[in-house]
Amino acid sequence: MNFFVSLLNSLPGAVAQGLVWGIMAVGVYVTYKILDVADLTVDGSLCTGGAVCVIMILNGSPMWLALLCAFLAGLAAGFVTGVFHTFFGIPAILSGILTQLALYSINLHIMGFGTDNGSKANLPISVDKFPLLVSARYVRDLAIKNPILVLLIFLAVIIGICYWFFGTELGCSLRATGANSKMARAQGINTNFTTVLGLMISNGIVALSGALLSQYQGFADINMGRGAIVIGLAAVIIGEVLFSKVFRNFALKLIACVIGAVIYYLVIQFVLKLGLSTDDLKLLTALVVAIFLAIPHLRSKYFGKGAKKRA
Amino acid sequence: MLELNSICKTFNPGTINAKTALNSLSLSIKEGDFVTVIGGNGAGKSTMLNAVAGVFEVDSGTIKIDGADVTRLSEHKRAVFLGRVFQDPMMGTAPTMSIEENLALALRRGQKRGLKWGITNDERELYREKLATLGLGLETRLSDKVGLLSGGQRQALTLLMASLKAPKLLLLDEHTAALDPKTAAKVLELSDEIVSASNLTTMMVTHNMRDAIAHGNRLIMLDAGRVVVDVSGEEKKRLTVTDLLDLFSKASGSSEANDAMLLG
């Protein structure tokens, strides 16, 4: 009985975390599903967003400006990866890894802004002293400041903007680039430009999610983005595997990613309550993602058309 | 309309795999010409089309389309002038986007793409009309994903996309080679209709000598990266496959007029 009570108690926290990571998953969706690029920059840009946001709030910046700058920092990170990939011809995965590595140092310096040695690995921010938008403290309160409500509003706005943007001429050209870049060029689309733009948008959204995550947990940390891409992919893929048959509209597909992220965190909560050590979480995450990535492949291999012929 | 002035292209230069694909090739095409291009494997047919389209930069020589020097222009910028259909039916369309979205991309070829809606309602009417002319029933399936279409349907759609915004030059790169004979014939027929409807200047690469003779008003044959046969007008109309094979042996100085060229 105690198990269920404590599980129930942990549900709001899991949902809120899922929603923060849901924003991140929308960013991952832009590169992974639309642009057809696995972008590893996000492991670094998530922390960049958090670091920029926290350091700015600590230095007295208004909230909206801190969020905007976090978003811009994410755009810049995506831009660097995009230039590595298109202008210098480095494979996309490697470009992302390079930026991510570089961001490790940059993030330390952002968080160490104003300190003696100019570098810091962890930056706490207290909800008592600063007017944070989202905080884990209020996650069970029935109030406007409940992070779940705030995050839902954020998600609605972000998904709305994405829905609009990917329906525009520019957004369509970005989708065409991911679907068939040769065809896109034949239609006069500068695929280098659209690729860079897609990477920027994606990392901007991821950095924004990092900014909200650091407020939610009350600190920015150099390791907060470690394995972020895997969690983002997990959300995208869980959402797709579960909802691809029902959700056909683009906005619904983005919502599926968010639900995927929430499900992911609910599952994590559940196994933690079952007694799994937090040290083993990354292992579990990797397994979950591997399984969900394998499902579509195995399904078509053993249950799809022609499966019998091969068997 | 198109002027190729001694263009050269060597792939993998300086290596053991070096391959001279275009060897100082010159060609001039007038407005309204429908040129069929034949030649053996590796003769440089597709390479020539790709050079015109800007898939790669040529090593030397100049390429002019409609008077404009495009030799150093990138592929997406040259798209203003060109409609292209590829050999692989998968290449010409975006499979995860709908039929109307693909057409909308094609309608905006060479235009600046901004934050206006990607498709407008007026356009849909135009698309329905145009799709109906294909006679494939696609006009009722505007929002279907192109990935659901067959190879022949996709090639027909790609043809439509290539001509939706009348190009200065239409490049057909063995666009029926991957289709079954019946579908290939249908797509060829459509190509003829579309070309003559807008009087498009066209280059069509084919492996099939009979098609090369039956279509267009001019025929060129490539060998080892240069034009070795160039017939047009009445002379072309009188051509037979046997004539072509003779011309080929004479031009290339070898008698191995291969069966692959004939059968395609």
Coordinates of C-alpha atoms in Angstrom, one line a residue:
Chain A
M1 CA 0.0 0.0 0.0
N2 CA 2.8 2.3 0.9
F3 CA 4.3 1.7 -2.5
F4 CA 1.3 3.0 -4.3
V5 CA 0.9 6.0 -2.0
S6 CA 4.5 7.0 -2.6
L7 CA 4.1 6.2 -6.3
L8 CA 1.0 8.4 -6.5
N9 CA 2.9 11.2 -4.7
S10 CA 5.7 11.1 -7.2
L11 CA 3.4 11.3 -10.2
P12 CA 3.0 15.1 -10.5
G13 CA 6.8 15.4 -10.4
A14 CA 7.2 12.8 -13.1
V15 CA 4.6 14.6 -15.3
A16 CA 6.2 18.0 -14.8
Q17 CA 9.6 16.5 -15.7
G18 CA 8.1 14.8 -18.7
L19 CA 6.7 18.1 -19.9
V20 CA 10.0 19.9 -19.6
W21 CA 11.7 17.1 -21.5
G22 CA 8.7 17.1 -23.9
I23 CA 9.8 20.6 -25.0
M24 CA 13.2 19.1 -25.6
A25 CA 11.7 16.2 -27.5
V26 CA 9.9 18.7 -29.9
G27 CA 13.4 20.1 -30.6
V28 CA 14.8 16.6 -31.2
Y29 CA 11.8 15.8 -33.5
V30 CA 12.8 18.8 -35.7
T31 CA 16.2 17.3 -36.5
Y32 CA 15.6 13.6 -36.1
K33 CA 12.2 13.2 -37.9
I34 CA 11.9 16.3 -40.1
L35 CA 15.5 17.0 -41.1
D36 CA 16.5 13.3 -40.8
V37 CA 19.7 14.1 -38.9
A38 CA 20.7 12.7 -35.6
D39 CA 22.0 15.8 -33.9
L40 CA 24.1 15.2 -30.8
T41 CA 24.6 18.9 -30.1
V42 CA 21.6 18.8 -27.8
D43 CA 23.6 17.1 -25.0
G44 CA 25.5 20.4 -24.8
S45 CA 22.9 22.9 -25.8
L46 CA 20.5 21.8 -23.1
C47 CA 23.0 22.8 -20.5
T48 CA 23.9 26.0 -22.4
G49 CA 20.3 27.0 -22.2
G50 CA 20.2 26.3 -18.5
A51 CA 23.5 28.0 -17.8
V52 CA 22.6 31.2 -19.7
C53 CA 19.2 31.4 -18.1
V54 CA 20.4 30.9 -14.5
I55 CA 23.4 33.2 -14.7
M56 CA 21.3 35.9 -16.2
I57 CA 18.6 35.6 -13.6
L58 CA 21.2 35.6 -10.8
N59 CA 22.6 38.8 -12.3
G60 CA 19.2 40.5 -12.2
S61 CA 17.9 40.0 -15.7
P62 CA 14.2 39.8 -16.2
M63 CA 12.8 36.4 -16.8
W64 CA 11.7 36.9 -20.4
L65 CA 15.1 38.2 -21.4
A66 CA 16.9 35.3 -19.7
L67 CA 14.7 32.8 -21.6
L68 CA 15.2 34.7 -24.9
C69 CA 18.9 34.7 -24.4
A70 CA 18.9 30.9 -23.6
F71 CA 17.0 30.4 -26.9
L72 CA 19.4 32.5 -28.8
A73 CA 22.4 30.6 -27.3
G74 CA 20.7 27.4 -28.5
L75 CA 20.3 28.9 -32.0
A76 CA 24.0 29.8 -32.0
A77 CA 25.0 26.2 -31.0
G78 CA 22.9 24.8 -33.8
F79 CA 24.4 27.3 -36.2
V80 CA 27.9 26.1 -35.3
T81 CA 26.9 22.4 -35.9
G82 CA 25.2 23.4 -39.1
V83 CA 28.2 25.2 -40.4
F84 CA 30.5 22.3 -39.5
H85 CA 28.2 20.0 -41.4
T86 CA 27.3 22.0 -44.5
F87 CA 30.2 24.4 -45.0
F88 CA 33.0 22.1 -43.8
G89 CA 31.4 18.9 -44.9
I90 CA 31.8 17.1 -41.6
P91 CA 29.3 14.3 -41.2
A92 CA 26.3 15.4 -39.2
I93 CA 26.8 13.1 -36.2
L94 CA 30.4 14.2 -35.9
S95 CA 29.6 17.8 -36.2
G96 CA 27.2 17.5 -33.3
I97 CA 29.7 15.7 -31.2
L98 CA 32.3 18.4 -31.8
T99 CA 29.9 21.2 -30.9
Q100 CA 28.8 19.3 -27.8
L101 CA 32.4 18.8 -26.7
A102 CA 33.2 22.5 -27.2
L103 CA 30.0 23.5 -25.3
Y104 CA 31.3 21.6 -22.3
S105 CA 34.0 24.2 -21.8
I106 CA 31.8 27.0 -22.9
N107 CA 29.1 26.0 -20.4
L108 CA 31.6 25.9 -17.6
H109 CA 32.6 29.5 -18.4
I110 CA 29.0 30.7 -18.7
M111 CA 28.2 29.3 -15.2
G112 CA 31.5 30.7 -13.9
F113 CA 30.7 34.2 -15.2
G114 CA 31.9 36.8 -12.6
T115 CA 33.8 34.2 -10.5
D116 CA 37.5 34.4 -9.8
N117 CA 38.6 31.5 -12.1
G118 CA 35.7 32.1 -14.5
S119 CA 34.5 28.5 -14.5
K120 CA 31.9 26.6 -12.5
A121 CA 30.3 23.2 -12.8
N122 CA 27.1 23.8 -10.8
L123 CA 25.0 26.9 -10.4
P124 CA 22.2 26.8 -7.9
I125 CA 19.3 29.2 -8.0
S126 CA 16.7 29.5 -5.2
V127 CA 13.0 29.9 -5.9
D128 CA 12.8 31.9 -2.6
K129 CA 15.1 34.6 -3.9
F130 CA 14.1 34.8 -7.5
P131 CA 10.8 34.8 -9.3
L132 CA 11.3 31.5 -11.2
L133 CA 8.7 30.4 -13.7
V134 CA 8.7 26.8 -12.8
S135 CA 9.8 25.1 -9.7
A136 CA 9.6 21.5 -8.5
R137 CA 8.5 22.9 -5.1
Y138 CA 5.0 23.8 -6.3
V139 CA 4.4 20.7 -8.3
R140 CA 1.6 19.4 -6.1
D141 CA 0.0 22.9 -5.5
L142 CA -3.3 23.7 -7.1
A143 CA -2.2 27.2 -8.2
I144 CA -1.2 29.3 -11.2
K145 CA 2.5 28.8 -10.2
N146 CA 2.1 25.0 -10.6
P147 CA 4.9 24.1 -13.1
I148 CA 2.6 21.6 -14.9
L149 CA 0.3 24.4 -15.9
V150 CA 3.1 26.8 -16.9
L151 CA 4.7 24.1 -18.9
L152 CA 1.5 23.2 -20.7
I153 CA 1.2 26.8 -21.7
F154 CA 4.8 26.9 -23.0
L155 CA 4.2 23.7 -24.9
A156 CA 1.0 25.0 -26.5
V157 CA 2.8 28.1 -27.7
I158 CA 5.9 26.2 -29.0
I159 CA 3.8 23.5 -30.8
G160 CA 1.5 26.2 -32.2
I161 CA 4.5 28.1 -33.6
C162 CA 6.1 24.9 -35.0
Y163 CA 2.7 24.0 -36.6
W164 CA 2.6 27.4 -38.3
F165 CA 6.2 27.5 -39.3
F166 CA 6.4 24.0 -40.9
G167 CA 3.3 24.9 -42.9
T168 CA 5.0 28.0 -44.5
E169 CA 7.0 28.0 -47.7
L170 CA 10.2 28.1 -45.7
G171 CA 9.0 25.3 -43.3
C172 CA 8.0 23.2 -46.3
S173 CA 11.4 23.6 -47.9
L174 CA 13.0 22.5 -44.6
R175 CA 10.7 19.4 -44.6
A176 CA 11.6 18.7 -48.3
T177 CA 15.3 18.9 -47.4
G178 CA 14.8 16.1 -44.8
A179 CA 12.6 14.0 -47.1
N180 CA 14.7 14.2 -50.2
S181 CA 17.5 16.6 -50.4
K182 CA 18.3 15.9 -54.1
M183 CA 14.7 16.7 -55.0
A184 CA 14.8 19.8 -52.8
R185 CA 17.8 21.2 -54.7
A186 CA 16.2 20.4 -58.0
Q187 CA 13.3 22.6 -56.8
G188 CA 15.7 25.4 -56.1
I189 CA 15.9 25.0 -52.3
N190 CA 19.3 25.8 -50.8
T191 CA 19.6 22.7 -48.7
N192 CA 22.7 23.9 -46.9
F193 CA 20.7 26.9 -45.6
T194 CA 17.6 24.8 -44.6
T195 CA 19.8 22.3 -42.8
V196 CA 21.5 25.0 -40.8
L197 CA 18.2 26.6 -40.1
G198 CA 16.7 23.3 -38.9
L199 CA 19.6 22.6 -36.6
M200 CA 19.3 26.2 -35.2
I201 CA 15.6 25.8 -34.5
S202 CA 16.0 22.5 -32.9
N203 CA 18.8 23.6 -30.6
G204 CA 17.0 26.8 -29.8
I205 CA 14.0 24.8 -28.5
V206 CA 16.3 22.4 -26.6
A207 CA 18.1 25.3 -24.9
L208 CA 14.8 26.8 -24.0
S209 CA 13.8 23.4 -22.4
G210 CA 17.2 23.5 -20.6
A211 CA 16.4 27.0 -19.3
L212 CA 13.1 25.7 -17.9
L213 CA 14.7 22.5 -16.6
S214 CA 17.3 24.4 -14.6
Q215 CA 14.6 26.5 -13.0
Y216 CA 12.5 23.5 -12.3
Q217 CA 15.3 21.6 -10.5
G218 CA 16.7 24.8 -9.0
F219 CA 20.2 24.6 -10.5
A220 CA 22.1 24.4 -13.7
D221 CA 24.7 21.7 -13.9
I222 CA 27.5 20.8 -16.3
N223 CA 26.2 17.3 -16.6
M224 CA 22.5 18.1 -16.9
G225 CA 22.6 17.4 -20.7
R226 CA 24.4 14.2 -20.5
G227 CA 22.4 11.6 -22.5
A228 CA 19.8 14.2 -23.3
I229 CA 19.7 13.1 -26.9
V230 CA 18.8 9.6 -25.8
I231 CA 15.9 10.8 -23.6
G232 CA 14.7 13.1 -26.5
L233 CA 14.9 10.2 -28.9
A234 CA 13.1 8.0 -26.4
A235 CA 10.3 10.5 -26.2
V236 CA 10.0 10.9 -30.0
I237 CA 10.1 7.2 -30.6
I238 CA 7.8 6.1 -27.7
G239 CA 5.3 8.8 -29.0
E240 CA 5.6 7.5 -32.5
V241 CA 5.4 3.8 -31.8
L242 CA 2.3 4.3 -29.6
F243 CA 0.5 7.0 -31.6
S244 CA 1.6 6.9 -35.2
K245 CA -1.6 5.0 -36.2
V246 CA -3.9 7.6 -34.6
F247 CA -2.0 10.9 -34.8
R248 CA -1.6 12.0 -38.4
N249 CA -1.7 15.8 -38.1
F250 CA 1.6 17.5 -37.6
A251 CA 0.6 19.2 -34.3
L252 CA -0.6 15.9 -33.0
K253 CA 2.7 14.3 -33.9
L254 CA 4.5 16.9 -31.8
I255 CA 2.0 16.3 -28.9
A256 CA 2.8 12.5 -29.3
C257 CA 6.5 13.4 -28.6
V258 CA 5.5 15.2 -25.4
I259 CA 3.3 12.4 -24.3
G260 CA 6.2 10.1 -25.1
A261 CA 8.4 12.1 -22.7
V262 CA 5.8 12.0 -20.0
I263 CA 5.4 8.3 -20.4
Y264 CA 9.1 7.9 -20.2
Y265 CA 9.3 9.7 -16.9
L266 CA 6.4 7.9 -15.5
V267 CA 8.1 4.6 -16.3
I268 CA 11.3 5.9 -14.7
Q269 CA 9.4 6.9 -11.6
F270 CA 7.8 3.5 -11.4
V271 CA 11.1 1.5 -11.7
L272 CA 12.8 3.8 -9.2
K273 CA 10.0 3.1 -6.8
L274 CA 10.5 -0.6 -7.5
G275 CA 13.9 -0.1 -6.1
L276 CA 16.2 0.6 -9.1
S277 CA 19.2 2.6 -8.2
T278 CA 19.5 6.0 -9.9
D279 CA 23.0 5.0 -10.9
D280 CA 21.4 2.4 -13.2
L281 CA 19.1 4.9 -14.8
K282 CA 21.2 5.6 -17.9
L283 CA 21.5 1.9 -18.5
L284 CA 17.8 1.5 -18.3
T285 CA 17.2 4.5 -20.6
A286 CA 19.6 3.1 -23.2
L287 CA 17.7 -0.2 -23.1
V288 CA 14.3 1.4 -23.3
V289 CA 15.4 3.4 -26.4
A290 CA 17.0 0.4 -28.0
I291 CA 13.9 -1.6 -27.6
F292 CA 11.6 1.1 -29.0
L293 CA 14.0 1.7 -31.9
A294 CA 14.0 -2.0 -32.6
I295 CA 10.2 -2.4 -32.5
P296 CA 9.3 -0.9 -35.9
H297 CA 12.1 -2.9 -37.5
L298 CA 11.2 -6.2 -35.9
R299 CA 7.5 -5.6 -36.5
S300 CA 8.0 -5.2 -40.2
K301 CA 10.4 -8.1 -40.3
Y302 CA 8.3 -10.7 -38.5
F303 CA 4.7 -9.4 -38.8
G304 CA 4.7 -7.3 -41.9
K305 CA 3.9 -8.2 -45.5
G306 CA 6.2 -10.9 -46.9
A307 CA 7.3 -11.9 -43.4
K308 CA 6.1 -15.5 -44.1
K309 CA 8.1 -15.7 -47.3
R310 CA 11.3 -15.0 -45.5
A311 CA 10.6 -17.2 -42.6
Chain B
M1 CA 18.9 28.1 -75.3
L2 CA 21.6 25.8 -74.0
E3 CA 25.3 26.2 -74.9
L4 CA 27.9 23.8 -73.7
N5 CA 31.3 25.0 -74.7
S6 CA 34.1 22.3 -74.5
I7 CA 33.2 21.2 -71.0
C8 CA 35.5 18.6 -69.3
K9 CA 34.9 16.6 -66.2
T10 CA 37.2 13.9 -64.7
F11 CA 36.1 12.0 -61.7
N12 CA 38.7 11.0 -59.1
P13 CA 41.5 12.8 -61.0
G14 CA 45.0 11.7 -60.2
T15 CA 43.9 8.4 -58.8
I16 CA 43.9 4.9 -60.3
N17 CA 40.1 5.3 -60.6
A18 CA 40.4 8.5 -62.7
K19 CA 37.6 8.5 -65.2
T20 CA 37.2 11.2 -67.9
A21 CA 33.4 11.4 -68.2
L22 CA 33.2 14.5 -70.3
N23 CA 35.9 15.2 -72.8
S24 CA 35.7 18.7 -74.1
L25 CA 32.1 18.3 -75.0
S26 CA 30.4 21.0 -77.0
L27 CA 26.7 21.2 -77.8
S28 CA 24.3 24.0 -78.7
I29 CA 20.5 23.5 -78.4
K30 CA 18.0 25.9 -79.9
E31 CA 14.8 27.0 -78.2
G32 CA 12.0 24.4 -78.7
D33 CA 14.4 21.6 -79.6
F34 CA 13.6 18.2 -78.2
V35 CA 16.9 16.4 -78.2
T36 CA 17.2 12.7 -77.5
V37 CA 20.6 11.5 -76.1
I38 CA 21.9 8.0 -76.5
G39 CA 25.2 6.3 -76.0
G40 CA 26.7 3.2 -74.3
N41 CA 27.2 2.8 -70.6
G42 CA 29.7 5.3 -69.4
A43 CA 29.5 7.5 -72.5
G44 CA 28.7 10.5 -70.3
K45 CA 25.0 11.0 -70.9
S46 CA 23.9 11.4 -67.3
T47 CA 27.1 13.2 -66.5
M48 CA 26.3 15.8 -69.2
L49 CA 22.8 16.3 -67.7
N50 CA 24.2 16.5 -64.2
A51 CA 26.8 19.1 -65.4
V52 CA 24.0 21.2 -66.8
A53 CA 22.0 20.8 -63.6
G54 CA 25.0 21.8 -61.5
V55 CA 25.2 18.6 -59.4
F56 CA 29.0 19.1 -59.7
E57 CA 31.2 21.8 -61.1
V58 CA 32.9 21.1 -64.5
D59 CA 36.7 21.2 -64.6
S60 CA 36.7 23.5 -67.6
G61 CA 34.5 24.9 -70.3
T62 CA 31.4 27.0 -69.9
I63 CA 27.7 26.3 -69.6
K64 CA 25.1 28.9 -70.7
I65 CA 21.4 28.6 -70.3
D66 CA 19.3 31.2 -72.1
G67 CA 22.3 33.4 -72.5
A68 CA 23.2 33.3 -68.8
D69 CA 26.5 31.9 -67.8
V70 CA 25.7 29.3 -65.1
T71 CA 29.0 27.5 -65.1
R72 CA 29.8 28.4 -61.5
L73 CA 26.2 28.6 -60.2
S74 CA 25.2 26.2 -57.5
E75 CA 22.6 23.5 -58.2
H76 CA 19.7 25.1 -56.3
K77 CA 20.3 28.4 -58.1
R78 CA 20.2 26.8 -61.6
A79 CA 16.9 25.2 -60.7
V80 CA 15.3 28.5 -61.8
F81 CA 16.0 27.4 -65.4
L82 CA 15.5 23.7 -65.1
G83 CA 12.9 21.0 -64.8
R84 CA 14.4 17.6 -64.0
V85 CA 13.1 14.0 -63.9
F86 CA 15.5 11.3 -62.7
Q87 CA 16.0 7.7 -63.5
D88 CA 15.1 6.5 -60.0
P89 CA 11.4 7.2 -59.4
M90 CA 12.3 7.8 -55.7
M91 CA 14.5 10.7 -56.6
G92 CA 12.1 13.3 -57.9
T93 CA 9.6 13.5 -55.1
A94 CA 9.5 13.8 -51.3
P95 CA 7.9 10.5 -50.2
T96 CA 6.8 11.7 -46.7
M97 CA 5.0 14.8 -48.1
S98 CA 1.7 14.8 -49.7
I99 CA 1.0 15.1 -53.5
E100 CA -0.1 18.7 -53.1
E101 CA 2.8 19.6 -50.9
N102 CA 5.2 18.2 -53.6
L103 CA 3.4 20.2 -56.3
A104 CA 3.5 23.3 -54.1
L105 CA 7.3 22.9 -53.8
A106 CA 7.6 22.6 -57.5
L107 CA 5.3 25.7 -58.2
R108 CA 7.8 27.8 -56.1
R109 CA 10.9 26.6 -58.0
G110 CA 13.4 29.4 -58.1
Q111 CA 11.3 31.7 -56.0
K112 CA 12.2 33.0 -52.6
R113 CA 10.5 31.0 -49.9
G114 CA 9.3 33.0 -47.0
L115 CA 6.7 32.8 -44.3
K116 CA 3.7 32.7 -46.5
W117 CA 1.6 29.6 -46.3
G118 CA 3.2 26.7 -48.2
I119 CA 0.0 25.9 -50.1
T120 CA -3.0 28.1 -50.9
N121 CA -6.5 27.1 -51.8
D122 CA -6.4 28.5 -55.3
E123 CA -3.4 26.3 -56.0
R124 CA -5.3 23.2 -55.1
E125 CA -7.7 23.8 -57.9
L126 CA -4.8 24.2 -60.3
Y127 CA -3.2 20.9 -59.0
R128 CA -6.5 19.0 -59.4
E129 CA -6.7 20.2 -63.0
K130 CA -3.2 19.3 -63.8
L131 CA -3.3 15.9 -62.1
A132 CA -6.5 15.1 -64.0
T133 CA -4.5 15.5 -67.3
L134 CA -2.3 12.6 -66.2
G135 CA -5.3 10.3 -66.2
L136 CA -4.1 8.4 -63.2
G137 CA -6.8 9.4 -60.8
L138 CA -4.4 11.3 -58.6
E139 CA -6.6 14.4 -58.7
T140 CA -8.7 12.9 -55.9
R141 CA -5.7 12.1 -53.8
L142 CA -4.2 15.5 -53.2
S143 CA -3.4 14.9 -49.5
D144 CA -2.1 11.3 -49.9
K145 CA 1.6 10.8 -49.2
V146 CA 3.7 10.4 -52.3
G147 CA 5.3 7.4 -50.7
L148 CA 2.1 5.5 -51.3
L149 CA 2.3 5.9 -55.1
S150 CA 3.7 3.4 -57.6
G151 CA 6.9 4.1 -59.5
G152 CA 5.0 5.0 -62.6
Q153 CA 2.7 7.3 -60.8
R154 CA 5.7 9.0 -59.1
Q155 CA 7.4 9.5 -62.4
A156 CA 4.3 11.0 -63.9
L157 CA 4.0 13.3 -60.9
T158 CA 7.7 14.3 -61.2
L159 CA 7.1 15.1 -64.8
L160 CA 4.2 17.3 -63.8
M161 CA 6.3 19.0 -61.1
A162 CA 9.1 19.6 -63.6
S163 CA 6.8 21.4 -66.0
L164 CA 4.4 23.0 -63.5
K165 CA 6.4 26.2 -63.7
A166 CA 7.5 26.1 -67.3
P167 CA 11.3 25.6 -67.3
K168 CA 13.7 27.0 -69.8
L169 CA 15.1 23.5 -70.2
L170 CA 13.6 20.1 -69.3
L171 CA 16.1 17.4 -68.4
L172 CA 14.8 13.8 -68.6
D173 CA 17.5 11.4 -67.4
E174 CA 16.5 7.9 -68.4
H175 CA 13.2 8.6 -66.7
T176 CA 11.5 5.5 -68.0
A177 CA 14.4 3.1 -67.5
A178 CA 13.2 1.8 -64.1
L179 CA 9.6 1.3 -65.2
D180 CA 7.9 -1.8 -66.7
P181 CA 7.3 -1.5 -70.5
K182 CA 3.7 -0.6 -70.3
T183 CA 4.2 2.1 -67.7
A184 CA 7.3 3.3 -69.5
A185 CA 5.3 3.8 -72.7
K186 CA 2.6 5.7 -70.8
V187 CA 5.1 8.0 -69.1
L188 CA 6.9 8.6 -72.5
E189 CA 3.5 9.5 -74.0
L190 CA 2.9 11.9 -71.1
S191 CA 6.4 13.4 -71.6
D192 CA 5.6 14.1 -75.3
E193 CA 2.3 15.7 -74.4
I194 CA 3.8 17.9 -71.7
V195 CA 6.7 18.9 -73.9
S196 CA 4.5 19.8 -76.9
A197 CA 1.9 21.5 -74.8
S198 CA 4.3 24.2 -73.6
N199 CA 6.8 23.8 -76.4
L200 CA 9.5 23.0 -73.9
T201 CA 13.2 22.8 -74.8
T202 CA 14.0 19.3 -73.8
M203 CA 17.0 16.9 -73.4
M204 CA 16.0 13.2 -72.9
V205 CA 18.6 10.6 -72.2
T206 CA 17.5 7.1 -73.1
H207 CA 19.0 3.6 -73.5
N208 CA 16.4 2.7 -76.0
M209 CA 17.3 3.5 -79.6
R210 CA 13.7 3.1 -80.8
D211 CA 12.5 5.7 -78.3
A212 CA 15.4 8.0 -79.3
I213 CA 14.3 7.8 -82.9
A214 CA 10.6 8.1 -82.2
H215 CA 10.7 11.1 -80.0
G216 CA 12.1 14.6 -80.5
N217 CA 13.4 16.5 -83.5
R218 CA 17.1 15.9 -82.9
L219 CA 19.2 13.0 -81.8
I220 CA 22.8 13.1 -80.5
M221 CA 25.0 10.1 -79.6
L222 CA 27.7 10.4 -77.0
D223 CA 30.8 8.3 -76.8
A224 CA 33.7 8.7 -74.4
G225 CA 32.4 12.0 -73.2
R226 CA 31.8 13.8 -76.5
V227 CA 29.2 14.1 -79.1
V228 CA 29.9 11.7 -82.0
V229 CA 26.6 11.7 -83.9
D230 CA 24.2 14.6 -84.3
V231 CA 21.2 14.3 -86.6
S232 CA 18.1 16.4 -86.8
G233 CA 15.1 17.2 -89.0
E234 CA 14.3 15.1 -92.0
E235 CA 17.5 13.1 -91.6
K236 CA 16.4 12.0 -88.1
K237 CA 13.0 11.1 -89.2
R238 CA 14.4 8.6 -91.7
L239 CA 16.8 7.0 -89.2
T240 CA 16.5 3.3 -88.4
V241 CA 18.1 1.4 -85.6
T242 CA 20.4 -0.2 -88.0
D243 CA 21.5 3.2 -89.3
L244 CA 22.2 4.2 -85.7
L245 CA 24.3 1.2 -85.1
D246 CA 26.3 1.8 -88.2
L247 CA 26.8 5.5 -87.2
F248 CA 27.9 4.4 -83.8
S249 CA 30.5 1.9 -85.1
K250 CA 31.9 4.5 -87.5
A251 CA 32.0 7.3 -84.9
S252 CA 33.5 5.3 -82.1
G253 CA 35.9 3.4 -84.4
S254 CA 34.8 0.1 -83.0
S255 CA 32.4 -2.5 -84.3
E256 CA 31.2 -3.5 -80.8
A257 CA 27.9 -1.7 -81.2
N258 CA 26.6 -3.4 -78.1
D259 CA 23.3 -5.1 -77.7
A260 CA 22.7 -3.3 -74.5
M261 CA 22.2 -0.1 -76.4
L262 CA 19.7 -1.7 -78.7
L263 CA 17.7 -3.5 -76.1
G264 CA 17.9 -1.0 -73.3

